[in-house]
XYZ file of C-alpha atoms in Angstrom:
395
model
C 0.000 0.000 0.000
C 1.506 3.327 -1.084
C 0.067 6.757 -0.295
C 1.404 9.769 -2.203
C 1.013 12.860 -0.043
C 1.774 13.341 3.655
C -0.850 15.938 4.503
C -4.116 15.351 6.339
C -5.629 13.133 3.625
C -2.531 10.965 3.227
C -1.880 10.538 6.941
C -5.519 9.784 7.711
C -5.578 7.188 4.918
C -2.692 5.341 6.591
C -4.376 5.627 10.000
C -7.742 4.434 8.635
C -6.139 1.422 6.953
C -4.626 0.300 10.250
C -7.784 1.066 12.241
C -9.848 -1.001 9.816
C -7.481 -3.967 9.995
C -5.071 -3.734 7.078
C -1.957 -5.776 8.010
C 0.293 -5.281 4.995
C 3.047 -2.719 4.435
C 1.961 0.929 4.258
C 4.272 3.611 2.854
C 3.484 7.332 2.896
C 5.556 9.497 0.541
C 5.777 13.243 1.179
C 7.554 15.909 -0.861
C 8.336 18.082 2.170
C 11.141 17.084 4.577
C 9.136 17.888 7.713
C 7.201 15.437 9.847
C 3.617 15.408 8.521
C 1.737 18.417 9.893
C -1.659 20.084 9.989
C -2.149 23.205 7.865
C -4.834 25.355 9.594
C -2.460 26.545 12.365
C -0.058 27.916 9.737
C -2.158 31.060 9.279
C -2.649 31.464 13.024
C -0.445 30.137 15.850
C 2.545 29.088 13.732
C 2.553 32.344 11.785
C 2.388 34.456 14.944
C 5.076 32.432 16.690
C 2.851 31.099 19.471
C 3.520 27.562 18.193
C 6.625 26.172 16.528
C 4.806 23.661 14.383
C 1.672 21.598 13.993
C 2.892 18.018 13.551
C 0.161 15.377 13.641
C -0.080 13.434 16.886
C 0.429 10.105 15.116
C 2.957 7.457 16.123
C 3.869 6.177 12.673
C 6.376 3.686 14.043
C 3.866 1.943 16.282
C 1.384 1.875 13.410
C 3.962 0.225 11.189
C 3.757 3.029 8.634
C 6.911 3.877 6.697
C 7.432 7.576 5.981
C 9.508 8.629 2.992
C 9.828 12.383 3.422
C 11.590 14.908 1.219
C 10.764 12.674 -1.724
C 8.997 14.166 -4.732
C 6.943 11.808 -6.896
C 7.362 12.657 -10.563
C 5.349 10.155 -12.583
C 2.929 7.229 -12.361
C 3.132 4.161 -14.616
C -0.002 2.128 -13.818
C 0.720 -0.741 -16.224
C 3.872 -1.540 -14.246
C 2.369 -0.369 -10.923
C 5.339 1.911 -10.452
C 6.002 5.444 -9.272
C 9.004 7.405 -10.427
C 10.385 9.467 -7.556
C 13.471 11.637 -7.169
C 14.992 8.789 -5.144
C 14.136 5.974 -7.529
C 11.274 3.688 -8.463
C 8.608 2.694 -5.918
C 6.272 -0.202 -6.665
C 2.748 -0.587 -5.314
C -0.166 -2.999 -5.205
C -2.710 -0.328 -4.319
C -2.061 3.399 -4.615
C -3.775 6.364 -2.950
C -3.314 9.831 -4.418
C -3.428 12.461 -1.668
C -1.218 15.207 -3.078
C -3.511 18.062 -2.075
C -3.481 21.446 -3.763
C -0.859 24.047 -4.534
C -1.327 27.822 -4.399
C -1.973 29.778 -7.572
C 0.862 32.226 -8.165
C 0.478 35.828 -9.270
C 1.678 36.168 -12.880
C 4.847 38.209 -13.086
C 5.474 38.088 -9.328
C 7.549 34.925 -9.257
C 11.048 35.650 -8.053
C 10.310 39.230 -6.981
C 11.878 39.844 -3.551
C 9.345 40.124 -0.747
C 6.554 38.138 -2.444
C 5.180 35.268 -0.359
C 2.682 32.437 -0.470
C 1.216 30.779 2.621
C 0.700 27.071 2.124
C 3.568 25.227 3.799
C 5.430 25.219 7.095
C 8.409 26.808 5.337
C 6.142 29.563 3.978
C 4.976 30.361 7.519
C 8.573 30.345 8.787
C 9.578 32.877 6.126
C 6.650 35.136 7.006
C 7.137 35.167 10.779
C 10.056 37.634 10.742
C 8.148 39.784 8.225
C 5.359 40.214 10.770
C 7.836 40.719 13.587
C 9.380 43.662 11.697
C 5.871 45.147 11.254
C 6.251 45.795 7.544
C 3.599 47.469 5.434
C 1.934 44.453 3.864
C -0.209 44.104 0.756
C -2.360 40.984 0.565
C -3.515 40.030 -2.921
C -6.838 38.214 -2.665
C -9.678 38.629 -0.167
C -10.502 34.947 0.118
C -10.332 32.770 3.231
C -6.543 32.636 3.443
C -6.218 36.349 2.663
C -8.603 37.255 5.487
C -6.884 34.929 7.950
C -3.422 36.223 7.093
C -4.598 39.854 7.254
C -6.031 39.146 10.706
C -2.701 37.754 11.915
C -0.721 40.612 10.351
C -2.851 43.230 12.084
C -2.512 41.349 15.361
C 1.259 41.572 14.856
C 1.010 45.343 14.381
C 1.481 45.562 10.614
C -0.244 48.059 8.343
C -2.266 45.930 5.915
C -3.950 46.608 2.574
C -5.971 43.862 0.895
C -6.607 44.111 -2.836
C -9.279 42.026 -4.528
C -10.066 41.922 -8.246
C -13.738 41.081 -7.675
C -16.295 43.520 -6.313
C -16.560 41.813 -2.907
C -14.501 39.610 -0.592
C -14.850 35.824 -0.805
C -16.146 36.226 -4.344
C -15.241 32.673 -5.258
C -17.127 31.213 -2.323
C -20.157 33.340 -1.417
C -22.629 35.770 -3.059
C -22.144 39.506 -2.648
C -25.181 40.025 -0.417
C -23.755 37.585 2.119
C -20.246 39.025 2.131
C -21.430 42.656 2.316
C -21.320 42.730 6.129
C -17.941 40.981 6.060
C -16.408 43.851 4.092
C -16.938 46.032 7.150
C -14.838 43.667 9.259
C -11.721 44.829 7.424
C -12.307 48.488 8.281
C -13.144 47.605 11.881
C -9.771 45.852 12.116
C -7.924 48.827 10.629
C -7.306 47.106 7.298
C -7.757 48.855 3.950
C -9.841 46.685 1.599
C -9.735 47.667 -2.069
C -12.169 45.743 -4.288
C -12.278 45.901 -8.103
C -8.511 46.334 -7.802
C -6.424 44.460 -10.320
C -2.693 44.106 -9.881
C -0.732 45.350 -12.871
C 2.660 44.310 -11.538
C 4.695 43.774 -8.406
C 8.133 45.288 -7.947
C 10.453 45.324 -4.936
C 8.774 47.488 -2.299
C 5.500 48.169 -4.114
C 2.378 46.797 -5.770
C 1.117 48.724 -8.808
C -2.578 48.482 -9.587
C -4.149 48.660 -13.032
C -5.636 52.088 -12.221
C -2.162 53.508 -11.609
C -2.245 53.360 -7.813
C 1.094 52.504 -6.209
C 0.858 50.717 -2.859
C 4.010 50.601 -0.704
C 4.724 47.033 0.328
C 7.509 45.784 2.529
C 6.003 42.381 1.766
C 3.327 40.977 -0.542
C 1.302 37.894 0.333
C -0.564 36.219 -2.522
C -3.753 34.333 -1.714
C -5.660 33.984 -4.977
C -6.666 30.359 -4.766
C -5.296 26.862 -5.113
C -5.368 24.143 -7.731
C -4.999 20.365 -7.391
C -1.351 19.262 -7.328
C -1.723 16.744 -10.132
C 0.568 17.910 -12.956
C 2.782 14.880 -12.310
C -0.082 12.595 -13.393
C 0.016 13.793 -17.012
C 0.090 10.831 -19.367
C -0.673 8.312 -16.615
C -4.193 7.505 -17.743
C -5.713 8.839 -14.515
C -8.757 10.877 -15.536
C -8.525 14.571 -14.681
C -11.213 17.250 -14.651
C -11.359 20.824 -15.894
C -9.535 22.144 -12.842
C -6.854 19.464 -12.979
C -8.503 17.450 -10.232
C -8.569 13.659 -10.220
C -12.030 12.463 -11.203
C -12.938 9.969 -8.483
C -16.157 7.974 -8.240
C -18.515 7.758 -5.273
C -16.061 5.462 -3.463
C -13.068 7.653 -4.377
C -11.737 5.225 -6.977
C -10.018 6.709 -10.025
C -10.259 5.635 -13.663
C -7.198 3.397 -13.132
C -7.625 0.056 -11.299
C -6.370 -0.020 -7.694
C -5.699 3.723 -7.652
C -7.728 5.957 -5.316
C -7.771 9.723 -4.796
C -8.737 11.655 -1.690
C -8.689 15.186 -0.310
C -7.967 18.443 -2.150
C -6.664 16.757 -5.299
C -9.906 14.910 -6.117
C -13.522 15.628 -6.992
C -16.403 13.239 -6.397
C -20.030 12.994 -7.581
C -22.604 14.169 -5.045
C -26.087 12.708 -5.338
C -27.202 15.120 -2.609
C -26.301 18.155 -4.720
C -26.589 16.665 -8.197
C -23.102 17.682 -9.300
C -19.449 16.846 -8.900
C -17.803 18.560 -5.918
C -14.191 19.678 -5.551
C -13.752 20.528 -1.866
C -10.518 22.196 -0.746
C -11.113 21.960 2.986
C -9.750 20.139 6.024
C -12.872 18.132 6.855
C -12.988 16.524 3.399
C -9.384 15.379 3.852
C -10.357 13.908 7.228
C -13.529 12.091 6.124
C -12.596 10.653 2.722
C -9.837 8.289 3.909
C -12.353 6.150 5.828
C -14.220 5.417 2.597
C -10.960 4.663 0.791
C -9.760 2.273 3.492
C -13.077 0.419 3.620
C -13.136 -0.085 -0.139
C -9.523 -1.265 -0.219
C -10.274 -3.818 2.491
C -13.173 -5.246 0.494
C -15.911 -3.920 2.714
C -18.954 -2.209 1.261
C -18.476 1.395 2.281
C -21.255 3.916 2.207
C -21.174 6.087 -0.876
C -18.942 9.087 -0.249
C -21.352 12.021 -0.271
C -20.533 14.219 2.741
C -22.027 17.560 3.640
C -18.995 19.788 2.990
C -17.853 21.713 6.057
C -15.193 24.279 6.845
C -14.403 27.037 9.286
C -12.356 30.217 9.348
C -11.147 32.405 12.193
C -10.892 36.014 11.054
C -11.210 39.472 12.575
C -12.158 38.046 15.948
C -15.007 35.999 14.487
C -15.562 32.272 14.109
C -17.089 31.629 10.679
C -18.444 28.195 9.770
C -20.044 26.867 6.611
C -21.774 23.582 5.837
C -23.341 22.337 2.620
C -23.304 23.631 -0.941
C -25.512 26.614 -1.764
C -25.165 27.118 -5.527
C -28.399 25.277 -6.390
C -30.435 26.943 -3.623
C -33.491 28.998 -4.568
C -33.685 31.283 -1.527
C -31.555 32.530 1.388
C -33.044 33.027 4.853
C -31.274 35.297 7.349
C -31.171 34.636 11.076
C -30.066 37.604 13.157
C -28.660 41.012 12.293
C -25.631 40.844 9.974
C -24.410 44.108 11.515
C -24.161 42.345 14.860
C -21.579 39.922 16.230
C -23.505 36.756 15.396
C -25.800 35.787 12.552
C -26.555 32.970 10.143
C -27.599 32.664 6.520
C -29.511 29.513 5.552
C -30.030 28.451 1.954
C -33.135 26.487 0.972
C -33.613 24.387 -2.127
C -37.183 23.205 -2.740
C -37.841 23.848 0.929
C -34.938 21.764 2.192
C -31.942 23.178 3.995
C -28.983 22.723 1.634
C -26.343 25.017 3.168
C -25.698 27.551 5.907
C -23.075 30.078 6.921
C -22.878 30.733 10.651
C -20.968 33.641 12.168
C -20.523 33.195 15.901
C -23.428 30.738 16.056
C -21.851 27.269 16.371
C -25.116 25.710 17.543
C -26.791 26.752 14.290
C -23.973 25.089 12.384
C -24.096 21.833 14.342
C -27.871 21.499 14.099
C -27.976 22.702 10.502
C -25.408 20.193 9.357
C -27.532 17.360 10.722
C -30.654 18.809 9.077
C -28.877 18.971 5.716
C -27.774 15.353 6.076
C -31.339 14.335 6.885
C -32.804 16.355 3.986
C -35.394 17.989 6.231
C -38.039 20.397 4.921
C -37.845 23.725 6.781
C -40.412 26.287 7.880
C -38.887 29.472 6.462
C -40.694 31.772 8.889
C -39.545 29.785 11.900
C -36.068 29.530 10.410
C -35.786 33.334 10.296
C -36.296 33.609 14.067
C -32.763 33.624 15.552
C -34.106 32.801 19.007
C -35.576 29.537 17.779
C -33.240 26.526 17.556
C -32.751 25.355 13.987
C -33.827 21.847 14.917
C -37.223 23.272 15.913
C -37.743 25.098 12.613
C -38.612 22.060 10.508
C -41.904 21.777 8.637
C -42.112 17.986 8.590
């Protein structure tokens, strides 16, 4: 058993295999030299220096899992059941692809001094002294990672400007009417948010916008999205989608026999939402490995069709999201979006299909269960923030 990728999805695949009774050899190959680690703390505790790292609490030796770290996998040859790596050929009987995603770079900014990404432990280590020196910082992209980094930079005492090409923050994730109150969070934190702002070029010490504005920048942090890290699979016969993701089935099997894909690098068909989902979030990397392990061991796993879930800590707020709202036909608001806590629920044919909860973790927990159950909701009762979500059903 060989797992390519030593992030959450890869590590949890190895753990799930052992927990479900697999006795054979398990090898996890990781491109980074560090002990496998969790990524969410990178934009928080690790970045601010309140934690040195975020290594997983997994005893690989006692599990009988071999780690091959600092080893980049370069090609897959399924007919021979072989991987080409920088340290030689690795053979497999069953292979799990868990290579995650890699950040999208800003065209023309590669190699410019002072330009950073935030995806790896090394990225966070390079950024820590930048925050300590309290540089003027420009963040390109007002997505989840941009907001989290901006929060940490302000906490460290930096002057921060966030530039976003779209007309509202989180444009790739949420509709404008939902993110409208979030735009005010930047100003409240003392951060300048510039929307409809396209970067023309980056030069040492400055970011130049398409409208001619020159923003001083002791450092630039790029957070404009991520794409599946699958370029090495070219020519392997593994089916890839429009975004470069591995096209897995409802048990996370790929188009190649005995090859699975899990986590950020793979999409899967969702019967619940009637479309294929590509989920770049921690919970998907945690849940999918259990399905993979069960299928490998010849059990009959439940179809993999989770309710997607993620969270973000930004500007002193705990933001949680569950579900998939793009097919919804109406949003229902619970609470005042100008206040510290509120929720947006999305209904599709009367059923709760997604919700975003700001400072309302009980709404999220109850809502996630209601989505899983496919419950019909009473929209009027749902709009009452004093009423528990579980008591706002119509059936």
